[in-house]
mmCIF file of C-alpha atoms in Angstrom:
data_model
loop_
_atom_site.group_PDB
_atom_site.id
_atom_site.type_symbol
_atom_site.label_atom_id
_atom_site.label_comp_id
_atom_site.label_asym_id
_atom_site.label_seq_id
_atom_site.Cartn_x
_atom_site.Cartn_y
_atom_site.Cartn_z
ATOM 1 C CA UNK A 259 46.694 -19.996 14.388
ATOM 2 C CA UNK A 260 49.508 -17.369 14.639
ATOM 3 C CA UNK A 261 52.315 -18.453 11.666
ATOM 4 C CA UNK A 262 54.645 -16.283 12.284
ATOM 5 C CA UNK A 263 54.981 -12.411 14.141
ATOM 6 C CA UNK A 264 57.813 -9.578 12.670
ATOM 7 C CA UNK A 265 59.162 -6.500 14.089
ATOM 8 C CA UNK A 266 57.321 -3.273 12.071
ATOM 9 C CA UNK A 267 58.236 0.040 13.126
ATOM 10 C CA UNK A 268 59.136 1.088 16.739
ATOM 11 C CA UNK A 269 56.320 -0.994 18.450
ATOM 12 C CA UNK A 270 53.816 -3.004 16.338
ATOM 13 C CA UNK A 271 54.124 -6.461 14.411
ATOM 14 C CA UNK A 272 53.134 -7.944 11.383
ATOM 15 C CA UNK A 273 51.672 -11.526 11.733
ATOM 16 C CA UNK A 274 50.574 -13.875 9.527
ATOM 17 C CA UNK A 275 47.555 -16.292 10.852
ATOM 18 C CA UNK A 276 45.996 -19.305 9.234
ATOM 19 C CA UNK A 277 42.236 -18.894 9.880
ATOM 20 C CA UNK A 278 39.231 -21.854 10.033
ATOM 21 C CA UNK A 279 37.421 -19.424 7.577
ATOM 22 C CA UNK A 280 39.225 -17.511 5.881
ATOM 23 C CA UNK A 281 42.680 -19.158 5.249
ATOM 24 C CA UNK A 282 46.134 -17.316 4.815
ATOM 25 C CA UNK A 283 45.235 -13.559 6.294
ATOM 26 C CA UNK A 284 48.296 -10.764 6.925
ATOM 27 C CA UNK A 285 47.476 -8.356 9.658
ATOM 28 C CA UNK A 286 49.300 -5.754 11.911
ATOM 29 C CA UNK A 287 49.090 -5.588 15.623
ATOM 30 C CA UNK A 288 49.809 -2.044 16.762
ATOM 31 C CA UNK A 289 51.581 -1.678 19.749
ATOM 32 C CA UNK A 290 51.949 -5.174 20.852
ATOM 33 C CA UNK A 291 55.611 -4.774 21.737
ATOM 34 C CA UNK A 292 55.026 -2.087 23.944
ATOM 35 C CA UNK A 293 54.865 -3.073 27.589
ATOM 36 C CA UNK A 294 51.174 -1.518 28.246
ATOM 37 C CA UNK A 295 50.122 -3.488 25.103
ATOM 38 C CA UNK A 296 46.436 -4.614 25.303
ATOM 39 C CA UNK A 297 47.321 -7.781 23.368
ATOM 40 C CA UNK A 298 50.133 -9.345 25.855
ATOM 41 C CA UNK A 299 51.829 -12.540 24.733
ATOM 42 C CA UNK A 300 48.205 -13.444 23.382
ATOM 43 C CA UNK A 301 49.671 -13.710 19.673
ATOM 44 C CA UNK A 302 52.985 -15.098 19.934
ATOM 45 C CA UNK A 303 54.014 -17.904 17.435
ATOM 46 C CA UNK A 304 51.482 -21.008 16.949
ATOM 47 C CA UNK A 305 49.204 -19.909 19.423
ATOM 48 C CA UNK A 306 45.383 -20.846 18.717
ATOM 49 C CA UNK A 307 43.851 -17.481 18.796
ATOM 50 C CA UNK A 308 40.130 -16.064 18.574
ATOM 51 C CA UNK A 309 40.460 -12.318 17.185
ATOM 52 C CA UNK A 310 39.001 -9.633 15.899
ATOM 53 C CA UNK A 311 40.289 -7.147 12.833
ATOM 54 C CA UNK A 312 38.782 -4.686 10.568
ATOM 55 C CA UNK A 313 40.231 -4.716 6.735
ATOM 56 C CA UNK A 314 42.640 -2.329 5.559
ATOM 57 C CA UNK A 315 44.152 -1.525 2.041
ATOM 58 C CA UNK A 316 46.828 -3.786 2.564
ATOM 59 C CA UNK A 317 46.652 -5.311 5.761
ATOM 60 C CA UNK A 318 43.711 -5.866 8.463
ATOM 61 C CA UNK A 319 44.280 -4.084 11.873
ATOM 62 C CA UNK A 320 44.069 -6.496 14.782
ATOM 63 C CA UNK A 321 42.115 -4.672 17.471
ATOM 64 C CA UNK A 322 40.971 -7.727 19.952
ATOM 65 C CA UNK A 323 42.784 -11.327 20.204
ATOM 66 C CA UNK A 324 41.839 -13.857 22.928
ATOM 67 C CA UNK A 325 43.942 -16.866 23.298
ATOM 68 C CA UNK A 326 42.340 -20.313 22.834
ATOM 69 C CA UNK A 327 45.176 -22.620 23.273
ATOM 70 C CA UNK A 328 48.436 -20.756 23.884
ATOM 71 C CA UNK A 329 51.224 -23.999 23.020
ATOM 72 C CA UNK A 330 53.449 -22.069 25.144
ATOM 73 C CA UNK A 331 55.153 -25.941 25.394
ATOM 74 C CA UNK A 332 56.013 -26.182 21.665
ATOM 75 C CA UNK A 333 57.801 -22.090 21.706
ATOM 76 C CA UNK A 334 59.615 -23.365 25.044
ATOM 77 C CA UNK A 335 61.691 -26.461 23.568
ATOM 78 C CA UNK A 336 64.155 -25.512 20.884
ATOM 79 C CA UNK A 337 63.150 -29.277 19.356
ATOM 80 C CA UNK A 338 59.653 -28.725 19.498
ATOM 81 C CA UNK A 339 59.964 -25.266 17.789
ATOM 82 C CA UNK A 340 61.957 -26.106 14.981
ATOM 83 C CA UNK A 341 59.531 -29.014 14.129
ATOM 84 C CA UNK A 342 56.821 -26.568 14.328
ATOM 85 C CA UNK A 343 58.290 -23.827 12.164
ATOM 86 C CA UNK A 344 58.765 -26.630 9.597
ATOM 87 C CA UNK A 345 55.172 -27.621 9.750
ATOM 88 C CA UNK A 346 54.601 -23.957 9.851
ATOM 89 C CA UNK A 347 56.830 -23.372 6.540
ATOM 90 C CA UNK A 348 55.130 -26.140 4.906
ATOM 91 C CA UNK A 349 51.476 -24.315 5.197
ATOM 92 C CA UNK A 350 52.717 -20.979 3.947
ATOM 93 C CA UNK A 351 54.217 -23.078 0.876
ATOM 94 C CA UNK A 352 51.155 -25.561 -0.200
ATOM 95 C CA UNK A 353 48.504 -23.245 1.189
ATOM 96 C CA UNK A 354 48.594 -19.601 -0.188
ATOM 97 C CA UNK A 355 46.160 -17.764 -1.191
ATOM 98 C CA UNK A 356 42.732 -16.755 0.628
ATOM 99 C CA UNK A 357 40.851 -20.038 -0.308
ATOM 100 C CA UNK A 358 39.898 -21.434 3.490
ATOM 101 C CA UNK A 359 40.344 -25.335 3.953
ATOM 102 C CA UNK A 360 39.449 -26.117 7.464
ATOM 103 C CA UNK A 361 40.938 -29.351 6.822
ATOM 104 C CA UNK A 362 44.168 -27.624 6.743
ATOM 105 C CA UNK A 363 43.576 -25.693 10.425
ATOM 106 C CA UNK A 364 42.351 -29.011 11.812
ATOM 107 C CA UNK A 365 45.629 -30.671 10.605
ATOM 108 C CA UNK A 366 48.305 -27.788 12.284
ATOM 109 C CA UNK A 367 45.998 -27.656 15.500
ATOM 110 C CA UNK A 368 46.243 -31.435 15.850
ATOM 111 C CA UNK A 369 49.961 -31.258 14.867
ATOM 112 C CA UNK A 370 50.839 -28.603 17.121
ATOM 113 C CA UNK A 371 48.634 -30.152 20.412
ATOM 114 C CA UNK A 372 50.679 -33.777 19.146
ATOM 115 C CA UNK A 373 54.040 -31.591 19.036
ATOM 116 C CA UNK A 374 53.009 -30.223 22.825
ATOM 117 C CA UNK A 375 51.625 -33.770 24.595
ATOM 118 C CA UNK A 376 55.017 -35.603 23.445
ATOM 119 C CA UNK A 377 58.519 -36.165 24.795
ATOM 120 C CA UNK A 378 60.500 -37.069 21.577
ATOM 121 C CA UNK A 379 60.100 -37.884 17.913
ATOM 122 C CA UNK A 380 59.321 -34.403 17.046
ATOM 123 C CA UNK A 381 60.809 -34.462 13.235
ATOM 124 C CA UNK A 382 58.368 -37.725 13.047
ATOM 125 C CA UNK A 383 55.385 -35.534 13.705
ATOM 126 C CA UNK A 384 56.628 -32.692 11.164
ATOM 127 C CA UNK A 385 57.184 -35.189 8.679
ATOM 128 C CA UNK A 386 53.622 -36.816 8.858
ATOM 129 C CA UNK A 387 52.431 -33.481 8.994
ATOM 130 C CA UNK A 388 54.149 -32.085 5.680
ATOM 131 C CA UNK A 389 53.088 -35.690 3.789
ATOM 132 C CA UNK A 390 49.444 -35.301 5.022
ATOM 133 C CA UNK A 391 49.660 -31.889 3.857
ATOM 134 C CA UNK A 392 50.466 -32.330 0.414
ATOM 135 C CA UNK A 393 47.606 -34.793 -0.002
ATOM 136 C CA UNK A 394 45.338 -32.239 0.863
ATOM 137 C CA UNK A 395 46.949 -29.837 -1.405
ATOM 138 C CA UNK A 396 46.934 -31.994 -4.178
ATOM 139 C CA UNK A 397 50.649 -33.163 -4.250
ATOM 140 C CA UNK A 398 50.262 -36.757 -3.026
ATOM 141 C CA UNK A 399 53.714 -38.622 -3.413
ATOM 142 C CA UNK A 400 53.743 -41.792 -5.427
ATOM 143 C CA UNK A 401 55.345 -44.237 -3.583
ATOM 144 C CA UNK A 402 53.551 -47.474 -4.757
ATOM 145 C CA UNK A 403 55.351 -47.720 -8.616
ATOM 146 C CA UNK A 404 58.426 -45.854 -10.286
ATOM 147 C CA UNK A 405 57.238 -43.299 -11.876
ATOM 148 C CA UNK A 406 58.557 -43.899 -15.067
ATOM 149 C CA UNK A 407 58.041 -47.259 -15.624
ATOM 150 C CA UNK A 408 55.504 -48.541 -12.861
ATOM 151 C CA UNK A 409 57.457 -51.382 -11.375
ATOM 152 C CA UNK A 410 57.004 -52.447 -8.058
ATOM 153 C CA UNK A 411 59.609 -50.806 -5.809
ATOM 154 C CA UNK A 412 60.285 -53.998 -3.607
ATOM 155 C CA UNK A 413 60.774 -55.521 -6.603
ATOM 156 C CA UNK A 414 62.760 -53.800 -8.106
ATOM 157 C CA UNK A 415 66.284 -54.834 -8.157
ATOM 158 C CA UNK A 416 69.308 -51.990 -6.980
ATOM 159 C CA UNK A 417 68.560 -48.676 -4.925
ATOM 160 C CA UNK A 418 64.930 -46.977 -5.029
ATOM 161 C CA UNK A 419 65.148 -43.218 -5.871
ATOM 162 C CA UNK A 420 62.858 -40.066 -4.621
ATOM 163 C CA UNK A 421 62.891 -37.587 -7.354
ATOM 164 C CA UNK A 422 61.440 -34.618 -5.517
ATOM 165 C CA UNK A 423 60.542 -32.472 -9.043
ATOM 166 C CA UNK A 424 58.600 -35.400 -10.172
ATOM 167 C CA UNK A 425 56.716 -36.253 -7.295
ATOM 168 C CA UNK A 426 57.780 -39.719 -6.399
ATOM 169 C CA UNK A 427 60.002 -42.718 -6.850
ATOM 170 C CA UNK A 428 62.290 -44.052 -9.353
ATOM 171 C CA UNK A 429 63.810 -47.405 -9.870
ATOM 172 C CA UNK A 430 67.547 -47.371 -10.222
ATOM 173 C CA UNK A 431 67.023 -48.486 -14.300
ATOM 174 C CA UNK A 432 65.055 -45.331 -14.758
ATOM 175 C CA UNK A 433 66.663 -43.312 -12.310
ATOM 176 C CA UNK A 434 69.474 -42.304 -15.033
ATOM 177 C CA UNK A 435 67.272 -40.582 -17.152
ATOM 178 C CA UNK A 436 67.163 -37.910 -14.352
ATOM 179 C CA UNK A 437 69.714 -36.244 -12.595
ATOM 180 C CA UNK A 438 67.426 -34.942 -9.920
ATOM 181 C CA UNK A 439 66.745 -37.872 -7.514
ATOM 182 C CA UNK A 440 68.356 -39.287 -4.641
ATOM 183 C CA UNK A 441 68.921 -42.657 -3.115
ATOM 184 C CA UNK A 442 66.657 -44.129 -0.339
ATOM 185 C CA UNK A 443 67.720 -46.449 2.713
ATOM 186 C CA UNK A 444 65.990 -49.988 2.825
ATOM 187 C CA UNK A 445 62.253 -49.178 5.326
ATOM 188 C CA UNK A 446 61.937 -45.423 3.657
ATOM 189 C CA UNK A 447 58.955 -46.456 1.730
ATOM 190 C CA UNK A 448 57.389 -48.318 4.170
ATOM 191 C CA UNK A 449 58.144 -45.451 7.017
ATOM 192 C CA UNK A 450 56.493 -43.006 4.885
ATOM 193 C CA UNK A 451 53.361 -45.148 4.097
ATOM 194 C CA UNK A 452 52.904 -46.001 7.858
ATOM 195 C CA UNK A 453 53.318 -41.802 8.578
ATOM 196 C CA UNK A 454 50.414 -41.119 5.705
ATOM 197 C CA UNK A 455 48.106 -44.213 6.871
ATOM 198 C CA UNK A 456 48.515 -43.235 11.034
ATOM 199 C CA UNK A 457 46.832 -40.244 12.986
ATOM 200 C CA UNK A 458 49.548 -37.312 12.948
ATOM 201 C CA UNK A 459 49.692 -38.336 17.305
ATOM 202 C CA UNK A 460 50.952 -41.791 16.534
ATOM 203 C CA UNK A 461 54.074 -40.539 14.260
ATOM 204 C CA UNK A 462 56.682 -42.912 16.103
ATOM 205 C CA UNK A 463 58.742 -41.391 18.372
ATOM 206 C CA UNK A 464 61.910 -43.669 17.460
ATOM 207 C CA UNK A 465 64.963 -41.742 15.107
ATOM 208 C CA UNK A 466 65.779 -44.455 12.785
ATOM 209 C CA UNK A 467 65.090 -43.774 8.717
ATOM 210 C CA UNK A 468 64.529 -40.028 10.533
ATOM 211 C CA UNK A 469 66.737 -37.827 8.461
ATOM 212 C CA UNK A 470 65.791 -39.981 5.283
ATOM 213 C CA UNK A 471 62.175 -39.031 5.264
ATOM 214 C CA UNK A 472 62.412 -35.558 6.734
ATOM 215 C CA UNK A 473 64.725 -35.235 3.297
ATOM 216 C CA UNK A 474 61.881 -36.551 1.194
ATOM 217 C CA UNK A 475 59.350 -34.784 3.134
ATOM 218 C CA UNK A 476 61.038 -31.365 2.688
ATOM 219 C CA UNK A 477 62.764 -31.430 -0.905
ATOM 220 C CA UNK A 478 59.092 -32.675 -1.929
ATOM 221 C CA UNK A 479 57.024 -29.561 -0.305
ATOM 222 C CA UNK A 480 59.743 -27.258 -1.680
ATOM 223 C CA UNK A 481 59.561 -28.878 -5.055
ATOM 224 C CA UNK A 482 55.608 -28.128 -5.416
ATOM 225 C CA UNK A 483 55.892 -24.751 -3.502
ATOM 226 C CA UNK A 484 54.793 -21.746 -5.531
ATOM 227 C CA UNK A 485 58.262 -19.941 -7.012
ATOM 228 C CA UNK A 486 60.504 -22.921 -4.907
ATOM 229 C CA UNK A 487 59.888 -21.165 -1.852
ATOM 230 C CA UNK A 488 59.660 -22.281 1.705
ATOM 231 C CA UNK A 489 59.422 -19.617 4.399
ATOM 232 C CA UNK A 490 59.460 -20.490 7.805
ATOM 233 C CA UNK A 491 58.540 -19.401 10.862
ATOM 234 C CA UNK A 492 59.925 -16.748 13.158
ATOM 235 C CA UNK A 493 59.735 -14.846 16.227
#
């Protein structure tokens, strides 16, 4: 799956790919921007490609790519796009490296085709994306207990707390010993749960508690992203 594609030189482009087999792989498409070019629009952003590449010092040379599910739907909506680059920034954060996980491929594929089939709710597909993503990388949220002193969140009296750096939630009584937490409206919890429990397809489509667990989502990915970085996607 194409990640992203950059301008290099007069006529070629760099593009990084998440691969079924190999994982994370860099490679340069030579003169893909030209109009003649042999490759077309067959690597353009998030498309599900089958190529072929020989390995270079630095970079593998694409030299055959054959489309296998284009998503020309997702590059074509401005909403859909910008949910996808965040899913998109999300894999190039938790999943570096060359270690395959095809677990990972299956996840953006299904995320991407969910991104495609639907109307609306976008950010809700994104978000169960990134959350179902960190599982697999390791970086589960706890949302069951406070971190600090395990009480039950629904029990526990005053505002619940995210603290992205830590990984989970805080009660307000333990909250102060941390400046690096945020509040959470009443049905955060409980939204992400439902988003970590569901198939990525049946994210709800509806806005409400949207913008509060996109927040957790992202601030917790960039938290546990190798040097704080989160690069996203472009064209």
């Amino acid at each position: 799956i194409v990640l992203r594609s950059i301008r290099y030189g007069e006529a070629d482009r760099i593009l990084d790919l998440y691969t079924r087999d190999a994982g994370l792989v860099s490679a340069i498409a030579k003169g893909i921007r030209r109009t003649k070019s042999r490759f077309g629009a067959r690597l353009e952003p998030f498309s599900c490609v089958d190529f072929v590449a020989y390995q270079g010092r630095t970079l593998d040379t694409v030299t055959q790519a054959e489309v296998l599910k284009s998503f020309r739907g997702v590059r074509e909506s401005l909403a859909r796009f910008d949910a996808a680059a965040g899913m998109v920034g999300s894999v190039r954060a938790l999943s570096g490296g060359d270690e395959a996980d095809r677990r990972v491929f299956n996840l953006l594929y299904k995320g991407l085709d969910a991104l495609e089939e639907r109307g609306s709710g976008f950010q809700s597909i994104e978000v169960a994306f990134g959350l179902k993503l960190a599982i697999l990388a390791g970086y589960a949220p706890q949302l069951e207990a406070c971190l600090s002193c395990g009480a039950n969140p629904d029990e526990a009296a005053g505002n619940v707390y995210f603290a992205p750096n830590l990984g989970g939630v805080l009660c307000a009584d333990c909250r102060s010993a941390t400046g690096d937490s945020f509040p959470l409206p009443p049905g955060t919890l409980e939204r992400l749960e439902a988003l970590i429990e569901n198939p990525i397809r049946e994210a709800p489509a509806d806005t409400s508690l949207g913008e509060a667990v996109l927040r957790v989502v992202r601030s917790h990915v960039l938290a546990h992203a190798p040097g704080n970085a989160l690069p996203g996607a472009r064209r």
